[in-house]
mmCIF file of C-alpha atoms and ligand atoms in Angstrom:
data_model
loop_
_atom_site.group_PDB
_atom_site.id
_atom_site.type_symbol
_atom_site.label_atom_id
_atom_site.label_comp_id
_atom_site.label_asym_id
_atom_site.label_seq_id
_atom_site.Cartn_x
_atom_site.Cartn_y
_atom_site.Cartn_z
ATOM 1 C CA MET A 1 0.000 0.000 0.000
ATOM 2 C CA GLN A 2 1.140 3.571 -0.670
ATOM 3 C CA ILE A 3 0.977 5.670 2.483
ATOM 4 C CA ALA A 4 1.556 9.434 2.731
ATOM 5 C CA VAL A 5 3.066 10.714 5.975
ATOM 6 C CA GLY A 6 3.219 14.270 7.227
ATOM 7 C CA THR A 7 3.689 16.216 10.441
ATOM 8 C CA ASP A 8 3.918 19.723 11.750
ATOM 9 C CA HIS A 9 6.770 20.955 13.975
ATOM 10 C CA ALA A 10 5.183 19.367 17.081
ATOM 11 C CA GLY A 11 4.912 16.075 15.244
ATOM 12 C CA TYR A 12 8.522 16.512 14.239
ATOM 13 C CA GLU A 13 9.802 16.970 17.774
ATOM 14 C CA GLY A 14 12.464 14.623 19.102
ATOM 15 C CA PRO A 15 14.236 12.715 20.233
ATOM 16 C CA PRO A 16 13.137 10.299 19.172
ATOM 17 C CA LEU A 17 12.020 11.657 15.803
ATOM 18 C CA PHE A 18 8.752 9.834 15.207
ATOM 19 C CA LYS A 19 8.432 10.411 11.456
ATOM 20 C CA PRO A 20 11.549 8.490 10.369
ATOM 21 C CA GLU A 21 10.676 5.694 12.806
ATOM 22 C CA ILE A 22 7.134 5.493 11.465
ATOM 23 C CA ILE A 23 8.390 5.514 7.877
ATOM 24 C CA ARG A 24 10.892 2.752 8.666
ATOM 25 C CA HIS A 25 8.176 0.717 10.375
ATOM 26 C CA LEU A 26 5.804 1.087 7.446
ATOM 27 C CA GLU A 27 8.501 0.179 4.926
ATOM 28 C CA GLU A 28 9.460 -2.882 6.983
ATOM 29 C CA ARG A 29 5.827 -3.910 6.724
ATOM 30 C CA GLY A 30 6.119 -3.716 2.936
ATOM 31 C CA HIS A 31 4.412 -0.392 2.348
ATOM 32 C CA ARG A 32 5.654 2.391 0.103
ATOM 33 C CA VAL A 33 5.825 5.733 1.888
ATOM 34 C CA ILE A 34 5.533 9.217 0.477
ATOM 35 C CA ASP A 35 7.150 11.649 2.916
ATOM 36 C CA CYS A 36 5.144 14.868 2.658
ATOM 37 C CA GLY A 37 7.411 16.670 5.112
ATOM 38 C CA PRO A 38 8.432 18.750 6.852
ATOM 39 C CA HIS A 39 12.136 17.979 6.644
ATOM 40 C CA GLY A 40 13.326 20.107 9.549
ATOM 41 C CA PRO A 41 12.171 21.306 12.971
ATOM 42 C CA GLU A 42 11.190 24.870 12.023
ATOM 43 C CA PRO A 43 7.666 25.927 13.035
ATOM 44 C CA VAL A 44 5.102 25.233 10.327
ATOM 45 C CA ASP A 45 1.315 25.268 10.091
ATOM 46 C CA TYR A 46 -0.432 21.914 10.405
ATOM 47 C CA PRO A 47 -3.092 22.700 7.762
ATOM 48 C CA ASP A 48 -0.335 22.967 5.151
ATOM 49 C CA PHE A 49 0.987 19.485 5.820
ATOM 50 C CA ALA A 50 -2.447 17.952 6.297
ATOM 51 C CA GLY A 51 -3.214 19.409 2.874
ATOM 52 C CA ARG A 52 -0.146 17.822 1.313
ATOM 53 C CA VAL A 53 -1.079 14.386 2.627
ATOM 54 C CA CYS A 54 -4.762 14.715 1.705
ATOM 55 C CA ARG A 55 -4.015 15.927 -1.813
ATOM 56 C CA THR A 56 -1.614 13.019 -2.287
ATOM 57 C CA ILE A 57 -4.466 10.655 -1.417
ATOM 58 C CA LEU A 58 -7.091 12.467 -3.452
ATOM 59 C CA ASP A 59 -4.727 12.597 -6.466
ATOM 60 C CA GLY A 60 -4.519 8.798 -6.274
ATOM 61 C CA ASP A 61 -0.845 8.689 -5.332
ATOM 62 C CA ALA A 62 -1.527 7.126 -1.910
ATOM 63 C CA GLU A 63 -4.351 5.076 -0.392
ATOM 64 C CA ARG A 64 -3.841 6.144 3.200
ATOM 65 C CA GLY A 65 -2.272 8.924 5.246
ATOM 66 C CA VAL A 66 -0.588 9.251 8.629
ATOM 67 C CA LEU A 67 -0.495 12.701 10.218
ATOM 68 C CA LEU A 68 1.241 13.770 13.412
ATOM 69 C CA CYS A 69 0.868 17.007 15.315
ATOM 70 C CA GLY A 70 1.010 17.769 19.031
ATOM 71 C CA THR A 71 -2.331 16.180 19.816
ATOM 72 C CA GLY A 72 -3.612 14.796 16.521
ATOM 73 C CA ILE A 73 -6.557 17.167 16.809
ATOM 74 C CA GLY A 74 -5.407 20.030 14.581
ATOM 75 C CA MET A 75 -4.378 17.608 11.856
ATOM 76 C CA SER A 76 -7.734 15.825 11.980
ATOM 77 C CA ILE A 77 -9.681 19.068 11.798
ATOM 78 C CA ALA A 78 -7.589 20.232 8.837
ATOM 79 C CA ALA A 79 -7.711 16.896 7.001
ATOM 80 C CA ASN A 80 -11.466 16.540 7.375
ATOM 81 C CA ARG A 81 -11.950 19.750 5.367
ATOM 82 C CA PHE A 82 -11.154 17.650 2.276
ATOM 83 C CA SER A 83 -14.069 15.792 0.725
ATOM 84 C CA GLY A 84 -13.196 12.119 0.488
ATOM 85 C CA ILE A 85 -10.878 12.244 3.480
ATOM 86 C CA ARG A 86 -12.017 10.576 6.675
ATOM 87 C CA ALA A 87 -9.394 11.455 9.253
ATOM 88 C CA ALA A 88 -9.515 9.997 12.751
ATOM 89 C CA ALA A 89 -7.562 11.306 15.721
ATOM 90 C CA CYS A 90 -6.815 8.133 17.652
ATOM 91 C CA ALA A 91 -5.338 7.667 21.118
ATOM 92 C CA THR A 92 -6.343 4.109 22.024
ATOM 93 C CA PRO A 93 -6.353 0.738 20.254
ATOM 94 C CA ASP A 94 -10.167 0.688 20.259
ATOM 95 C CA MET A 95 -10.268 4.092 18.553
ATOM 96 C CA ALA A 96 -7.869 2.889 15.852
ATOM 97 C CA ARG A 97 -9.907 -0.276 15.275
ATOM 98 C CA LEU A 98 -13.273 1.456 15.239
ATOM 99 C CA ALA A 99 -11.959 4.240 12.989
ATOM 100 C CA ARG A 100 -11.598 1.525 10.354
ATOM 101 C CA GLU A 101 -14.530 -0.778 11.194
ATOM 102 C CA HIS A 102 -17.156 1.960 11.487
ATOM 103 C CA ASN A 103 -15.695 5.057 9.818
ATOM 104 C CA ASP A 104 -13.505 3.637 7.027
ATOM 105 C CA ALA A 105 -10.910 6.224 8.062
ATOM 106 C CA ASN A 106 -8.292 6.675 5.353
ATOM 107 C CA VAL A 107 -6.152 8.987 7.507
ATOM 108 C CA ILE A 108 -4.989 8.463 11.084
ATOM 109 C CA CYS A 109 -3.936 11.465 13.167
ATOM 110 C CA LEU A 110 -1.658 10.972 16.154
ATOM 111 C CA GLY A 111 -0.416 13.177 18.980
ATOM 112 C CA ARG A 112 3.367 13.383 19.316
ATOM 113 C CA ARG A 113 2.922 15.102 22.684
ATOM 114 C CA ILE A 114 0.296 12.592 23.851
ATOM 115 C CA LEU A 115 1.545 9.196 22.717
ATOM 116 C CA THR A 116 4.816 7.295 22.874
ATOM 117 C CA LEU A 117 6.427 6.073 19.678
ATOM 118 C CA ALA A 118 5.470 2.500 20.592
ATOM 119 C CA GLN A 119 1.845 3.571 21.044
ATOM 120 C CA CYS A 120 1.871 5.349 17.679
ATOM 121 C CA LEU A 121 3.210 2.261 15.934
ATOM 122 C CA GLU A 122 0.642 0.055 17.662
ATOM 123 C CA LEU A 123 -2.223 2.326 16.633
ATOM 124 C CA ILE A 124 -0.940 2.519 13.055
ATOM 125 C CA ASP A 125 -0.695 -1.280 12.866
ATOM 126 C CA ILE A 126 -4.225 -1.779 14.177
ATOM 127 C CA TRP A 127 -5.545 0.850 11.783
ATOM 128 C CA LEU A 128 -3.757 -0.785 8.833
ATOM 129 C CA ASP A 129 -4.784 -4.319 9.789
ATOM 130 C CA THR A 130 -8.475 -3.596 10.355
ATOM 131 C CA GLU A 131 -10.932 -3.665 7.474
ATOM 132 C CA PHE A 132 -13.996 -1.473 7.124
ATOM 133 C CA SER A 133 -16.906 -3.632 8.292
ATOM 134 C CA GLY A 134 -18.951 -2.807 5.208
ATOM 135 C CA ALA A 135 -22.155 -3.113 7.232
ATOM 136 C CA GLU A 136 -24.987 -1.312 5.477
ATOM 137 C CA ARG A 137 -25.484 1.197 8.298
ATOM 138 C CA HIS A 138 -21.817 2.137 8.357
ATOM 139 C CA GLN A 139 -21.606 2.407 4.560
ATOM 140 C CA ARG A 140 -24.745 4.573 4.517
ATOM 141 C CA ARG A 141 -23.238 6.962 7.080
ATOM 142 C CA VAL A 142 -19.889 7.143 5.320
ATOM 143 C CA THR A 143 -21.621 7.776 2.000
ATOM 144 C CA LYS A 144 -23.588 10.678 3.524
ATOM 145 C CA MET A 145 -20.294 12.427 4.275
ATOM 146 C CA GLY A 146 -19.170 12.415 0.654
HETATM 147 C C1 RB5 B 1 1.530 23.132 17.668
HETATM 148 O O1 RB5 B 1 2.080 23.825 18.717
HETATM 149 C C2 RB5 B 1 0.247 22.430 18.087
HETATM 150 O O2 RB5 B 1 -0.724 23.363 18.382
HETATM 151 C C3 RB5 B 1 -0.199 21.504 17.003
HETATM 152 O O3 RB5 B 1 0.785 20.583 16.742
HETATM 153 C C4 RB5 B 1 -1.435 20.644 17.244
HETATM 154 O O4 RB5 B 1 -1.327 19.957 18.454
HETATM 155 C C5 RB5 B 1 -2.729 21.266 17.072
HETATM 156 O O5 RB5 B 1 -3.757 20.583 17.156
#
């Protein structure tokens, strides 16, 4: 699967730097990663990098996106402005699972200042390994969002 990854400066904070660890983890799992930046620690605006990841998905160059900011909240708000993007800020394994089963989330948003690297990798794995349930009620609700 092609996966786009982006952060803001809070998501880029280290050590450890989460983005390179997440990219390495995804590549070890056989995915191809598009690094949408940033490539340094300077302050940036999370809507800009959410936009890069979402446009990469909507252009068909990636199927999924991973976004990191301080909390995951700003990134999810920004990403959900894009029609066709269903971005879920997740902080627990159940949230990551249900974001797929019920919401067919194609973007996961994580909090660098909230979660450990190990927690981020666990949530990403659950989110990648869980299929959308496809139940009629869930599909109907997803379809209503466009
Ligand atoms: C940046 O300081 C911080 O506000 C941002 O990363 C994010 O947590 C917003 O939701």
